[in-house]
Short mmCIF file of C-alpha atoms and ligand atoms in Angstrom, two decimals:
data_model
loop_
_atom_site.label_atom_id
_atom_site.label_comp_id
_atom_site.label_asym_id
_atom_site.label_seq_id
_atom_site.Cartn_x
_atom_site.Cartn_y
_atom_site.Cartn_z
CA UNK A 299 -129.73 -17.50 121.81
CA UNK A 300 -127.93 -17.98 118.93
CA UNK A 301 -128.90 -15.75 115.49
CA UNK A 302 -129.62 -17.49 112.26
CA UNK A 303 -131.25 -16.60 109.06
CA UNK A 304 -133.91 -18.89 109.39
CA UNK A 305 -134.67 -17.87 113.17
CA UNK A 306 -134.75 -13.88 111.86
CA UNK A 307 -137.18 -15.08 108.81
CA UNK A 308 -139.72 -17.56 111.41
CA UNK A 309 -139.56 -14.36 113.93
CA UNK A 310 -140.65 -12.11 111.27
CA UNK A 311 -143.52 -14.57 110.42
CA UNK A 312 -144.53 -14.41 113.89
CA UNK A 313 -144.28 -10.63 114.85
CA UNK A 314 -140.77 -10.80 116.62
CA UNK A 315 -142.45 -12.03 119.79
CA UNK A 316 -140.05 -14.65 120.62
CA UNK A 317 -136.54 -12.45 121.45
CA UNK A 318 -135.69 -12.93 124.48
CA UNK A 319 -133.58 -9.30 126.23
CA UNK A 320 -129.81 -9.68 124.90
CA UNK A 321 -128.24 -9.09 128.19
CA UNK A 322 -129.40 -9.44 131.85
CA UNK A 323 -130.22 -6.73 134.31
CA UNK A 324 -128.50 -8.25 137.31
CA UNK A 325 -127.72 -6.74 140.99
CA UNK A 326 -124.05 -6.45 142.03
CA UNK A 327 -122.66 -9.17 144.17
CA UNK A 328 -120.72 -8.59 146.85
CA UNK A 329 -117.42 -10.10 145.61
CA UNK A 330 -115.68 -10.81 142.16
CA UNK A 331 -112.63 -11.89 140.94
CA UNK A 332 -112.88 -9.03 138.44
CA UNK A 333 -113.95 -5.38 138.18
CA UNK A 334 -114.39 -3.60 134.82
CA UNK A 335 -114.74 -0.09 135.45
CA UNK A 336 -116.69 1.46 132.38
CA UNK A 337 -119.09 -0.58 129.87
CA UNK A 338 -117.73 1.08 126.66
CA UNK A 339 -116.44 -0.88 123.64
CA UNK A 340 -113.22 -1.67 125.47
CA UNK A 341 -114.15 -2.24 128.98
CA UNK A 342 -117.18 -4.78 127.55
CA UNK A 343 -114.84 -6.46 124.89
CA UNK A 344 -112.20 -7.28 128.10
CA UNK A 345 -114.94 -8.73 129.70
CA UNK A 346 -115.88 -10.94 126.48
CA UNK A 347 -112.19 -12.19 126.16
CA UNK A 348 -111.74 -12.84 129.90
CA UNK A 349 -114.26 -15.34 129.57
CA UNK A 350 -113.86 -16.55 126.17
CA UNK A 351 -110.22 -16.91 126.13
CA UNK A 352 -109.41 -17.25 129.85
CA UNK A 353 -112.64 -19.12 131.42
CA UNK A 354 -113.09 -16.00 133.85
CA UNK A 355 -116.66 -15.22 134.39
CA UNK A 356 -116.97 -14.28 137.69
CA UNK A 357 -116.75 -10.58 136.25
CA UNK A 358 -118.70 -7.76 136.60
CA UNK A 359 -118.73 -4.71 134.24
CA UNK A 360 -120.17 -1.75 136.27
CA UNK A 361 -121.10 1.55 134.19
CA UNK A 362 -122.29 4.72 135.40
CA UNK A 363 -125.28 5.07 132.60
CA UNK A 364 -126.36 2.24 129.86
CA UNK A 365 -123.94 0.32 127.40
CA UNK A 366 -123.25 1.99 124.65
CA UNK A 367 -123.71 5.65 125.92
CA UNK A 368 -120.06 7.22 125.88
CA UNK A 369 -117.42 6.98 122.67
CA UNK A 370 -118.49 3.42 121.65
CA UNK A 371 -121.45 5.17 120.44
CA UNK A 372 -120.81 8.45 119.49
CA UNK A 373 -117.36 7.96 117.06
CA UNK A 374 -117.29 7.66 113.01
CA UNK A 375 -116.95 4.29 112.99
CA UNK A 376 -113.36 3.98 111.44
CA UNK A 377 -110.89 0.89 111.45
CA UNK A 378 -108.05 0.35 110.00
CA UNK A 379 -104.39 -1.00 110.58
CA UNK A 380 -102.21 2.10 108.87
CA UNK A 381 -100.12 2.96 111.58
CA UNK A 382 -96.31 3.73 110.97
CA UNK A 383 -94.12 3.14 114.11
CA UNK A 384 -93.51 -0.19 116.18
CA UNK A 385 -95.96 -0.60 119.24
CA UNK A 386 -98.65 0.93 117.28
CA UNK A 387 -98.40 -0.64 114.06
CA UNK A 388 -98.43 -4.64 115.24
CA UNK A 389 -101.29 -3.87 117.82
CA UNK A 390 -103.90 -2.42 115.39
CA UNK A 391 -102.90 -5.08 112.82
CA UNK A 392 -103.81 -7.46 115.31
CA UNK A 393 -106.81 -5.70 116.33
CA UNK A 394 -107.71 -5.53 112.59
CA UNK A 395 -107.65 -9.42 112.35
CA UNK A 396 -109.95 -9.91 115.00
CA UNK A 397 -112.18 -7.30 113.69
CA UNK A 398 -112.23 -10.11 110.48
CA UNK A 399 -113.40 -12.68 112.40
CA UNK A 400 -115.95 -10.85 114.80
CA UNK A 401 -118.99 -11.10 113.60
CA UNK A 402 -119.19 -15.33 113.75
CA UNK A 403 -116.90 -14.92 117.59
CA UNK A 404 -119.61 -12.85 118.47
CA UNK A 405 -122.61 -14.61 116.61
CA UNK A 406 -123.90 -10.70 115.52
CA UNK A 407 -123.90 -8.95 112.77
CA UNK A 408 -121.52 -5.75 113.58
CA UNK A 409 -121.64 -4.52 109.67
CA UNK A 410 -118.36 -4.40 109.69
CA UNK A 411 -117.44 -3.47 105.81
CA UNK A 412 -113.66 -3.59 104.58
CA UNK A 413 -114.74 -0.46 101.83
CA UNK A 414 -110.86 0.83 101.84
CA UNK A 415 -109.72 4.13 103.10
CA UNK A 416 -107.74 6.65 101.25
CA UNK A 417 -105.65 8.88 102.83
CA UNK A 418 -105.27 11.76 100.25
CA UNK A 419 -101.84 13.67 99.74
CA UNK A 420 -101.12 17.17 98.36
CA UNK A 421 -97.39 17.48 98.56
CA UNK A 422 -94.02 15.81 97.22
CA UNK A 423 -93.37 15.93 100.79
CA UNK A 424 -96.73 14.07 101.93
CA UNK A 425 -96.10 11.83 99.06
CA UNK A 426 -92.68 10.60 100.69
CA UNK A 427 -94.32 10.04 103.98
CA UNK A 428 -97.30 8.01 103.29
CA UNK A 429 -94.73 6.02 100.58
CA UNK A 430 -92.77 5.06 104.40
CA UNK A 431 -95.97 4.43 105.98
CA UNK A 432 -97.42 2.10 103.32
CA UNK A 433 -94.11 0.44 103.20
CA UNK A 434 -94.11 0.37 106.95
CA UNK A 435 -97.65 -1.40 106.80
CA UNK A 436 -96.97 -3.63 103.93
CA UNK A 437 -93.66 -5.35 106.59
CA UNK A 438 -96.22 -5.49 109.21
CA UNK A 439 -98.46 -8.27 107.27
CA UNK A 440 -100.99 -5.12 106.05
CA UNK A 441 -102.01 -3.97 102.70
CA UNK A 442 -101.00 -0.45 100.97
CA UNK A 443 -101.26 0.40 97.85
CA UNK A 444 -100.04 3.87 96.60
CA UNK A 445 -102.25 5.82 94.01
CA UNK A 446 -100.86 8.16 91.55
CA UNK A 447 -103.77 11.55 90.82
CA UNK A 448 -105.55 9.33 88.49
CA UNK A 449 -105.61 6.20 90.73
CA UNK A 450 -107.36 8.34 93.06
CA UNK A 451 -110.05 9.88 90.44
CA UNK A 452 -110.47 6.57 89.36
CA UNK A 453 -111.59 5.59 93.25
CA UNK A 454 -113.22 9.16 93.85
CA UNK A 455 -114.36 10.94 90.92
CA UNK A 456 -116.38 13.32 92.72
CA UNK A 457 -113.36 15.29 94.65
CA UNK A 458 -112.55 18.27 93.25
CA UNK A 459 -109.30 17.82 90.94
CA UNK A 460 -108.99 20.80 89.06
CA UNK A 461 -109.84 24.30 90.95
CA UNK A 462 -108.79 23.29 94.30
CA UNK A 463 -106.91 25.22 96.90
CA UNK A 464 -104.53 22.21 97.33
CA UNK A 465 -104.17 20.02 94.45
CA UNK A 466 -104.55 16.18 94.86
CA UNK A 467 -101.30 14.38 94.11
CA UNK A 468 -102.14 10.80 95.12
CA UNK A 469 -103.16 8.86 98.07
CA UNK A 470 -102.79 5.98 100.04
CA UNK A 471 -105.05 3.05 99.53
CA UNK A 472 -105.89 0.74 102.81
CA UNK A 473 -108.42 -2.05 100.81
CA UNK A 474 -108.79 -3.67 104.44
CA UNK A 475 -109.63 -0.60 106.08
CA UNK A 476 -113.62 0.91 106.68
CA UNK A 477 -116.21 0.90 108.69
CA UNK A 478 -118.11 -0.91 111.54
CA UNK A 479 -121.37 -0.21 112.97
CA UNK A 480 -120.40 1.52 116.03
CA UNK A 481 -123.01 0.67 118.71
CA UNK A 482 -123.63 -3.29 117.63
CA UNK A 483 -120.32 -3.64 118.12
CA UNK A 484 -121.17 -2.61 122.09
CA UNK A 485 -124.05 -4.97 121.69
CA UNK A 486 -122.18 -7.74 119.93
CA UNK A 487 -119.59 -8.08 123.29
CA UNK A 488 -122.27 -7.07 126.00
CA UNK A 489 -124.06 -9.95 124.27
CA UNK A 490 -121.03 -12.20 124.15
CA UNK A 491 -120.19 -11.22 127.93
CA UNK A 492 -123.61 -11.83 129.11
CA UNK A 493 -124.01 -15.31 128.09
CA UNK A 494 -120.24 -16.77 129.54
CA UNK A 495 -121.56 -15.52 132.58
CA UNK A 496 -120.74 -11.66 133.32
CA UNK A 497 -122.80 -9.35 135.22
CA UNK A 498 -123.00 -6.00 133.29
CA UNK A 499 -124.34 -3.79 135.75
CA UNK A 500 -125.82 -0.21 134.07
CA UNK A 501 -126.93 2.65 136.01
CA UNK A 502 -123.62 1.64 138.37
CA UNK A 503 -120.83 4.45 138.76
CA UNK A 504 -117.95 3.93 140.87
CA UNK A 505 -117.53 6.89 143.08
CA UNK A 506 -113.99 5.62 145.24
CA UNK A 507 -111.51 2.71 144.59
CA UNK A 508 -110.47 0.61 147.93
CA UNK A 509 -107.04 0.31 148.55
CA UNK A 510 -104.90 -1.40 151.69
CA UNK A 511 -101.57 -2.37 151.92
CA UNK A 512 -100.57 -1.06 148.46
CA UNK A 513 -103.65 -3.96 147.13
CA UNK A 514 -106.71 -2.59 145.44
CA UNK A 515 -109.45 -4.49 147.67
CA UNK A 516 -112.34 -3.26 146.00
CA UNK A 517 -114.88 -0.32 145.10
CA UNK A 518 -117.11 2.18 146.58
CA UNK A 519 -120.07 2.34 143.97
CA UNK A 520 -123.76 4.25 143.95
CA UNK A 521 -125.04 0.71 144.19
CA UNK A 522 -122.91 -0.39 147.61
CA UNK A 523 -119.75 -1.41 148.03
CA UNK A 524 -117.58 -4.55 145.90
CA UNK A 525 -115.06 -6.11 146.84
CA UNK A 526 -111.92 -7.80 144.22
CA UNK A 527 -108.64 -8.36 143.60
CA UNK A 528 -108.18 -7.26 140.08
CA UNK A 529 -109.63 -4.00 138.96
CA UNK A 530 -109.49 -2.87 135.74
CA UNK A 531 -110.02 1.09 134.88
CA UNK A 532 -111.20 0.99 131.21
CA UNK A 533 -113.17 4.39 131.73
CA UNK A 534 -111.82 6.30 128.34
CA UNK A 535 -112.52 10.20 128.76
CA UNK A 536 -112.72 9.70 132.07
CA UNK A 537 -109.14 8.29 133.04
CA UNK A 538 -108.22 10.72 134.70
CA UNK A 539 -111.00 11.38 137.10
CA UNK A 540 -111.06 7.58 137.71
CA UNK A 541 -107.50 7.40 138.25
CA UNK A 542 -107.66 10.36 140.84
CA UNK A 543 -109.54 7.99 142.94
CA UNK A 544 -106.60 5.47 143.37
CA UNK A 545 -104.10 8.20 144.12
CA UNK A 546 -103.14 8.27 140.43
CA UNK A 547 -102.26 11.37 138.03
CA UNK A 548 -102.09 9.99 134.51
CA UNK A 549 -100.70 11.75 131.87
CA UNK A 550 -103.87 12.44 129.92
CA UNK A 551 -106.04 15.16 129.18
CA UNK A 552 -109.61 15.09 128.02
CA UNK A 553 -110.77 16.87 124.96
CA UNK A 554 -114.32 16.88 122.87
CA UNK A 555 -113.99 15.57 119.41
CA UNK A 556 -116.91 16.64 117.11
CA UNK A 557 -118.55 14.60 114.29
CA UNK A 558 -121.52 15.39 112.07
CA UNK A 559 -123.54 13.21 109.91
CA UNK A 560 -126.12 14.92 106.88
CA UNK A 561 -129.42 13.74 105.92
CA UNK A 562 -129.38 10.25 104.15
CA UNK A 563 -128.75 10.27 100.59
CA UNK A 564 -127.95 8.21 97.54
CA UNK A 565 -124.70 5.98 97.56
CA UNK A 566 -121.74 8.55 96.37
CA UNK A 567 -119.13 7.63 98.72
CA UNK A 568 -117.99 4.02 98.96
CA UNK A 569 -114.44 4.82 100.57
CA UNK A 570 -113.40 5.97 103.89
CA UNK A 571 -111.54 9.33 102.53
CA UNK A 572 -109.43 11.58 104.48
CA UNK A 573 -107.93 14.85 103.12
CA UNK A 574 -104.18 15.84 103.90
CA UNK A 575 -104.35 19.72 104.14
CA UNK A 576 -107.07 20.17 106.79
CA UNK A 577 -108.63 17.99 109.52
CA UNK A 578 -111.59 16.41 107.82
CA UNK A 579 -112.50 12.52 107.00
CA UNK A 580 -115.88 11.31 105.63
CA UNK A 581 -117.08 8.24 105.14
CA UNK A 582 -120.64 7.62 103.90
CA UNK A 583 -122.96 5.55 106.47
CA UNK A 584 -125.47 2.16 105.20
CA UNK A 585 -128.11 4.47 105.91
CA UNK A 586 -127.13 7.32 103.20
CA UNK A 587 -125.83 9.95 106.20
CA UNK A 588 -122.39 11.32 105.21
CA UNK A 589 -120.60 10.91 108.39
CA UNK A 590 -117.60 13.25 108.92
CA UNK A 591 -115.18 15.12 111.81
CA UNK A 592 -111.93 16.75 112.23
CA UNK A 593 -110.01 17.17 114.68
CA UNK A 594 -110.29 17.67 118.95
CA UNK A 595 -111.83 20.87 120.10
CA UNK A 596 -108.31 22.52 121.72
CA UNK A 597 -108.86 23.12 125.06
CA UNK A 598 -109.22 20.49 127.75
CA UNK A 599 -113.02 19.63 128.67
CA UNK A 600 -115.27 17.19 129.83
CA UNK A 601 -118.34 18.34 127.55
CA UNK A 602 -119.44 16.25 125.04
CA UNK A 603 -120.07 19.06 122.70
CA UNK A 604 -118.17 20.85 120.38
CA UNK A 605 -117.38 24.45 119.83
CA UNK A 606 -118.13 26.30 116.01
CA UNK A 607 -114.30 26.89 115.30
CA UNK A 608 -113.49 23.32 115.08
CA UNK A 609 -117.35 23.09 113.24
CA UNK A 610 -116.48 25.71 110.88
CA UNK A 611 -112.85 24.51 109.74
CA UNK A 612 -114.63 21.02 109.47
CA UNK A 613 -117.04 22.65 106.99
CA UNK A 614 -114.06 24.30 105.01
CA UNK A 615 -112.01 21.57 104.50
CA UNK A 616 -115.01 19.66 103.42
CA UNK A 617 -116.04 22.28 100.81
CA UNK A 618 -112.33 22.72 99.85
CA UNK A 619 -112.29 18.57 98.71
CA UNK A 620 -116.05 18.31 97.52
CA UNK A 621 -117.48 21.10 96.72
CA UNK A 622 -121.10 19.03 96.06
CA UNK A 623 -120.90 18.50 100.01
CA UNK A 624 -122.56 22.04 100.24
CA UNK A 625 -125.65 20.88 98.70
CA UNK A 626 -126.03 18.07 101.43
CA UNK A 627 -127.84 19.22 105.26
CA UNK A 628 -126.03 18.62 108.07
CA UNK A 629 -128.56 16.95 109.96
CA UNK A 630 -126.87 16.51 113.50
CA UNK A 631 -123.64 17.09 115.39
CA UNK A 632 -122.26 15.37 118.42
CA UNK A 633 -119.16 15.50 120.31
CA UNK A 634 -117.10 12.34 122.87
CA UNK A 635 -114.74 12.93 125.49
CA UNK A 636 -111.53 11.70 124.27
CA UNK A 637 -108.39 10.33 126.65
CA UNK A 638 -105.10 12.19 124.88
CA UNK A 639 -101.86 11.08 125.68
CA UNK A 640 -98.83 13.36 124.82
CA UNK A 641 -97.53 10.85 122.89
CA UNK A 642 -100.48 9.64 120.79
CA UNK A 643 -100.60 6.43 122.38
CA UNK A 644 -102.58 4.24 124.72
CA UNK A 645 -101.56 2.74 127.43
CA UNK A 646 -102.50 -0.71 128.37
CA UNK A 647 -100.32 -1.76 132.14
CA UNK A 648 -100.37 -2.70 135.56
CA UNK A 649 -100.15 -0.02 138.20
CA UNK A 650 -98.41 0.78 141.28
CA UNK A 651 -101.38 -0.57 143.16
CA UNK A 652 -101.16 -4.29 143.32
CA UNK A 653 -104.30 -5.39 141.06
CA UNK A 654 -105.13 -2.42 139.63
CA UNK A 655 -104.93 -1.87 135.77
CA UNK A 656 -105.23 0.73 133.78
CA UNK A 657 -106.49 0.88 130.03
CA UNK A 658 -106.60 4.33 128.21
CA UNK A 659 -104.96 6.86 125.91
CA UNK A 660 -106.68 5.60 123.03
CA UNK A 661 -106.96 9.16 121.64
CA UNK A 662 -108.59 9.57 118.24
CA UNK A 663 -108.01 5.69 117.55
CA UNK A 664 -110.43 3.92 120.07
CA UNK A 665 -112.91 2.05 118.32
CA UNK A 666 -110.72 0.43 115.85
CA UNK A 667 -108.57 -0.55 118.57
CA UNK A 668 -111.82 -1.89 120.84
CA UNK A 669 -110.93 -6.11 119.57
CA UNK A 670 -107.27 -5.79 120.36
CA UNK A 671 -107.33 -3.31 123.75
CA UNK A 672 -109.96 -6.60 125.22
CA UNK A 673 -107.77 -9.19 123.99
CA UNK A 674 -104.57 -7.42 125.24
CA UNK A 675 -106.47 -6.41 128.92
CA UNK A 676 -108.16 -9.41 129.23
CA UNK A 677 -104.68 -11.20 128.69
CA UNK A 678 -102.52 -8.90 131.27
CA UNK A 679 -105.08 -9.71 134.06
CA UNK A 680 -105.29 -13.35 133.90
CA UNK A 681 -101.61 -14.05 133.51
CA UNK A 682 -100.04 -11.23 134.62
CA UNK A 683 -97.72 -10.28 131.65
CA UNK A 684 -98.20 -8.46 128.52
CA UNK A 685 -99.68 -9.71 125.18
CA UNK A 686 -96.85 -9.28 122.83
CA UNK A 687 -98.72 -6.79 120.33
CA UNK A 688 -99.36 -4.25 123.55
CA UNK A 689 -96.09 -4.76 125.55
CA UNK A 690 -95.40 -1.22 124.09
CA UNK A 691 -98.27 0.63 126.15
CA UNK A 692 -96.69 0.61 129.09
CA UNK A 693 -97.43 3.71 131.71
CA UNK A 694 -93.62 4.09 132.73
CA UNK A 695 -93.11 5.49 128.91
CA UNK A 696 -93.82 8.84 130.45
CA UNK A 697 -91.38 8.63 133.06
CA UNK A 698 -88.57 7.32 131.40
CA UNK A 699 -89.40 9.33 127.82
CA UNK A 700 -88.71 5.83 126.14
CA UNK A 701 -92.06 6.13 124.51
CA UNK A 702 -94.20 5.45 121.68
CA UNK A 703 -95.20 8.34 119.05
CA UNK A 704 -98.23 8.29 116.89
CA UNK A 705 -98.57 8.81 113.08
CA UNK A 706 -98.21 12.56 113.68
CA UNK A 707 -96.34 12.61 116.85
CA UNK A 708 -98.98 14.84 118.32
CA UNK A 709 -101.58 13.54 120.78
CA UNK A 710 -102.65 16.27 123.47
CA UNK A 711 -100.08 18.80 121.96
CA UNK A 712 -102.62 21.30 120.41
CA UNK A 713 -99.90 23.59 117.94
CA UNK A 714 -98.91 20.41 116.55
CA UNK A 715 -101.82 19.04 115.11
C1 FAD B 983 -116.64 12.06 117.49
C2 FAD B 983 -115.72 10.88 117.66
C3 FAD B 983 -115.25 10.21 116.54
C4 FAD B 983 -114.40 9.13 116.67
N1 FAD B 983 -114.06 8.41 115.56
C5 FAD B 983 -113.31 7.31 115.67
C6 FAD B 983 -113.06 6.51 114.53
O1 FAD B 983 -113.54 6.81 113.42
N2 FAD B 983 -112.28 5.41 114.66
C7 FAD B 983 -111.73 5.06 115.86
O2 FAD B 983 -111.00 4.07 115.91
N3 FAD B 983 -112.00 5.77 116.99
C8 FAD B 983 -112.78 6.88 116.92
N4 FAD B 983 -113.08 7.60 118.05
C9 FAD B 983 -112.48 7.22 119.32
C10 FAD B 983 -113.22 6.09 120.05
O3 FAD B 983 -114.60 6.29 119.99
C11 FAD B 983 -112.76 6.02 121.51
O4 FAD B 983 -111.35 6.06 121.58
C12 FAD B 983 -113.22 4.75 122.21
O5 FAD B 983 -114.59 4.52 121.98
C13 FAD B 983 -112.94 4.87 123.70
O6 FAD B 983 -113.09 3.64 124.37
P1 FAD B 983 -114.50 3.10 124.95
O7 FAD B 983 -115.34 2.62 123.83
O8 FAD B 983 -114.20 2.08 125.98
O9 FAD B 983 -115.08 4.43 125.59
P2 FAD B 983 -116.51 4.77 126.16
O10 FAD B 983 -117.60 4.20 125.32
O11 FAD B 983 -116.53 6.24 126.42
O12 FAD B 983 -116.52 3.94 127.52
C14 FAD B 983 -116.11 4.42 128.77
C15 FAD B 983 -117.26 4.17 129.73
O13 FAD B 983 -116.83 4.41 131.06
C16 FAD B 983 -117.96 4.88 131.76
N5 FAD B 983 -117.52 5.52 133.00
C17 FAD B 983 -116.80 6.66 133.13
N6 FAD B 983 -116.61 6.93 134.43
C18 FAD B 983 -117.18 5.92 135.13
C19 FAD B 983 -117.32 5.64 136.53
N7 FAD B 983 -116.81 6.45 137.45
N8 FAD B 983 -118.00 4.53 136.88
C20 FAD B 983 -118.53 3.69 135.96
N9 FAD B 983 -118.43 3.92 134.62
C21 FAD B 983 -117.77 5.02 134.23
C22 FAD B 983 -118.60 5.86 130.77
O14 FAD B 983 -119.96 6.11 131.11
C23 FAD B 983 -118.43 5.12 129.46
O15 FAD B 983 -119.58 4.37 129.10
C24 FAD B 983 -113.96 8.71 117.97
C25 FAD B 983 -114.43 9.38 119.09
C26 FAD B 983 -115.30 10.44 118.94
C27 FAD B 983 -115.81 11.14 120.17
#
């Protein structure tokens, strides 16, 4: 079923009684080639790109409750490709290209809107780093462009400029960076997976992982057993518990991460805008919410809700930057379980286990990276080496401290952040 405008306009002449469902309910067969382990945005968009770019269908994505449920749904929606150090930097600016051309791959609309982000900074010394990172961005093929104070009132007039805590010195402008709507994006590849031939199988969760002879064989499953040869573990807050199953002790740790979103109101802000002297970004969602978060809640947890420290610095920071904020209601909050890395990085790799792969890490930076972690995966499985723009995520990084570092160098390290 393919989506055009005139199909949407007949449908809506003739009450929207000729959709057909977007994916299929099937039952697990006994046997694949591959096993997907976890039906979030990266685990479904592995499953598109085996298919699409590798002609391997006979795939199943199993997930323990419905596509779309975990981080896929529940993040702010934020992509960009501003990232400063090797490894990082070429992978997201990959993943940002395909995010250009996904809505006609996909044949949905994923309202993904290049608004710009501005990263704001406050210091001479802030100023010097985000002048390396936009450099750093501009060598990779990406756009920068810095703003002097006035640039950025020109972009954001409504910050606060003149009695605030931390004065504004500039930012950095990312024109290519924004926002994507979170859950079609799940949709869009489920969709895209579905009709090359993969069985997405909801309601499914994989309780043991078969191994003999140093091989994975297969899973153990609430739904019965399956066997394959490849298995991929694409299970985000959940790596580690996953990983236990094969024997495996990653080095990750699972945190909440809190977001909030206000009642809908009026366009004011057309940017993605993140401050420098607290942990708080806000974008402003098609429907009028003002969607905004922090940083991780900093203790380990597997509860996807937040605590009121992390709620209430939120709050500050917000008030500190735009004072009008306090007029707005916050109308819900929400928290994900989020795979940190010590290192800030993901890890996309083979494991010791013959056929078993492992794809996690992805921190604070999932979603953005959910085009170029499939295209990466997808690639490692069917040929067995490395896409270029992820042969940096490799698991050994821990062992042999040769390793990546994110934009902060912080990842699971709480005092850092
Ligand atoms: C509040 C918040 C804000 C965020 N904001 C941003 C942002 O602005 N930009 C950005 O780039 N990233 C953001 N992220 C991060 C991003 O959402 C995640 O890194 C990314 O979604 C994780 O990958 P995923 O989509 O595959 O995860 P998920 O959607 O969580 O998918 C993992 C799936 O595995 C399933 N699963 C787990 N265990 C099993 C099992 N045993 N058997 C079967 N299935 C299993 C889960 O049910 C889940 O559906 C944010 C996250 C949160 C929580």
């Amino acid at each position: 079923m393919r989506y055009t405008g005139l199909r949407v306009i007949a449908e809506g002449l003739l009450g929207q009684r000729g959709w057909k469902p977007v994916w299929r309910d099937p039952a697990p067969k006994a046997e694949y080639d591959v096993i997907i382990i976890g039906g979030g945005g990266h685990g479904l968009s592995t499953a598109f790109y085996l298919a699409q770019e590798h002609g391997i269908t006979n795939v199943a994505v199993l997930e323990k409750g419905y596509i779309g449920g975990g981080n896929v749904g529940r993040n702010t929606t934020i992509v960009r490709a501003n990232y400063f150090l090797p490894g990082n930097s070429e992978f997201y600016s990959h993943s940002l290209k395909l995010w250009e051309g996904l809505e006609s791959t996909l044949n949905y609309n994923v309202m993904h809107s290049q608004r710009g982000l501005i990263n704001l900074f406050h210091s001479d010394g802030q100023r010097d780093a985000f002048v390396r990172r936009g450099n750093a961005m501009i060598n990779q093929g990406d756009d920068a462009v810095l703003l002097d104070r006035d640039g950025v009132r020109r972009h954001l007039p409504y910050l606060d400029f003149d009695n605030t805590r931390f004065p504004i010195y500039g930012g950095l402008f990312h024109p290519r960076g924004g926002t994507a709507r979170h859950d079609a994006v799940a949709w869009g590849y489920a969709r895209g997976a579905d009709s090359r031939g993969v069985d997405l199988i909801q309601n499914c969760e994989v309780t043991g992982i078969d191994i003999a002879n140093g091989a994975v064989t297969g899973v153990q499953t609430t739904r019965g057993a399956i066997r394959a040869k490849k298995v991929a573990m694409v299970v985000a807050g959940r790596s580690g518990q996953v990983a236990a199953m094969a024997g495996m002790r990653l080095p990750i740790e699972s945190h909440v991460l809190q977001a909030f979103v206000t009642e809908g109101l009026k366009p004011i802000i057309d940017h993605v805008v993140s401050f420098g002297m607290g942990h708080f970004y806000i974008s402003q969602s098609d429907k009028g919410g003002l969607v905004f978060g922090g940083d991780i809640d900093f203790y380990a947890s597997y509860a996807s809700r937040g605590n009121l420290p992390m709620a209430e610095h939120v709050m500050e920071a917000a008030m500190t930057l735009m004072p009008a904020i306090g007029r707005a209601r916050v109308l819900r909050s929400w928290g994900g379980i989020m795979d940190m890395t010590p290192d800030g990085s993901p890890i996309i790799d083979k494991t010791d286990t013959h056929g078993l792969f492992v794809d996690a890490g992805w921190c604070y930076g999932g979603f953005k990276a959910v085009p170029g972690s499939g295209f990466a995966l997808a690639h490692l499985i069917a040929t067995g080496r490395p896409l270029e723009t992820a042969a940096r995520f490799r698991l050994d990084r821990f062992r042999t401290g040769v390793g990546l570092l994110d934009e902060e160098g912080t990842g699971s390290q709480h005092n850092l952040h």
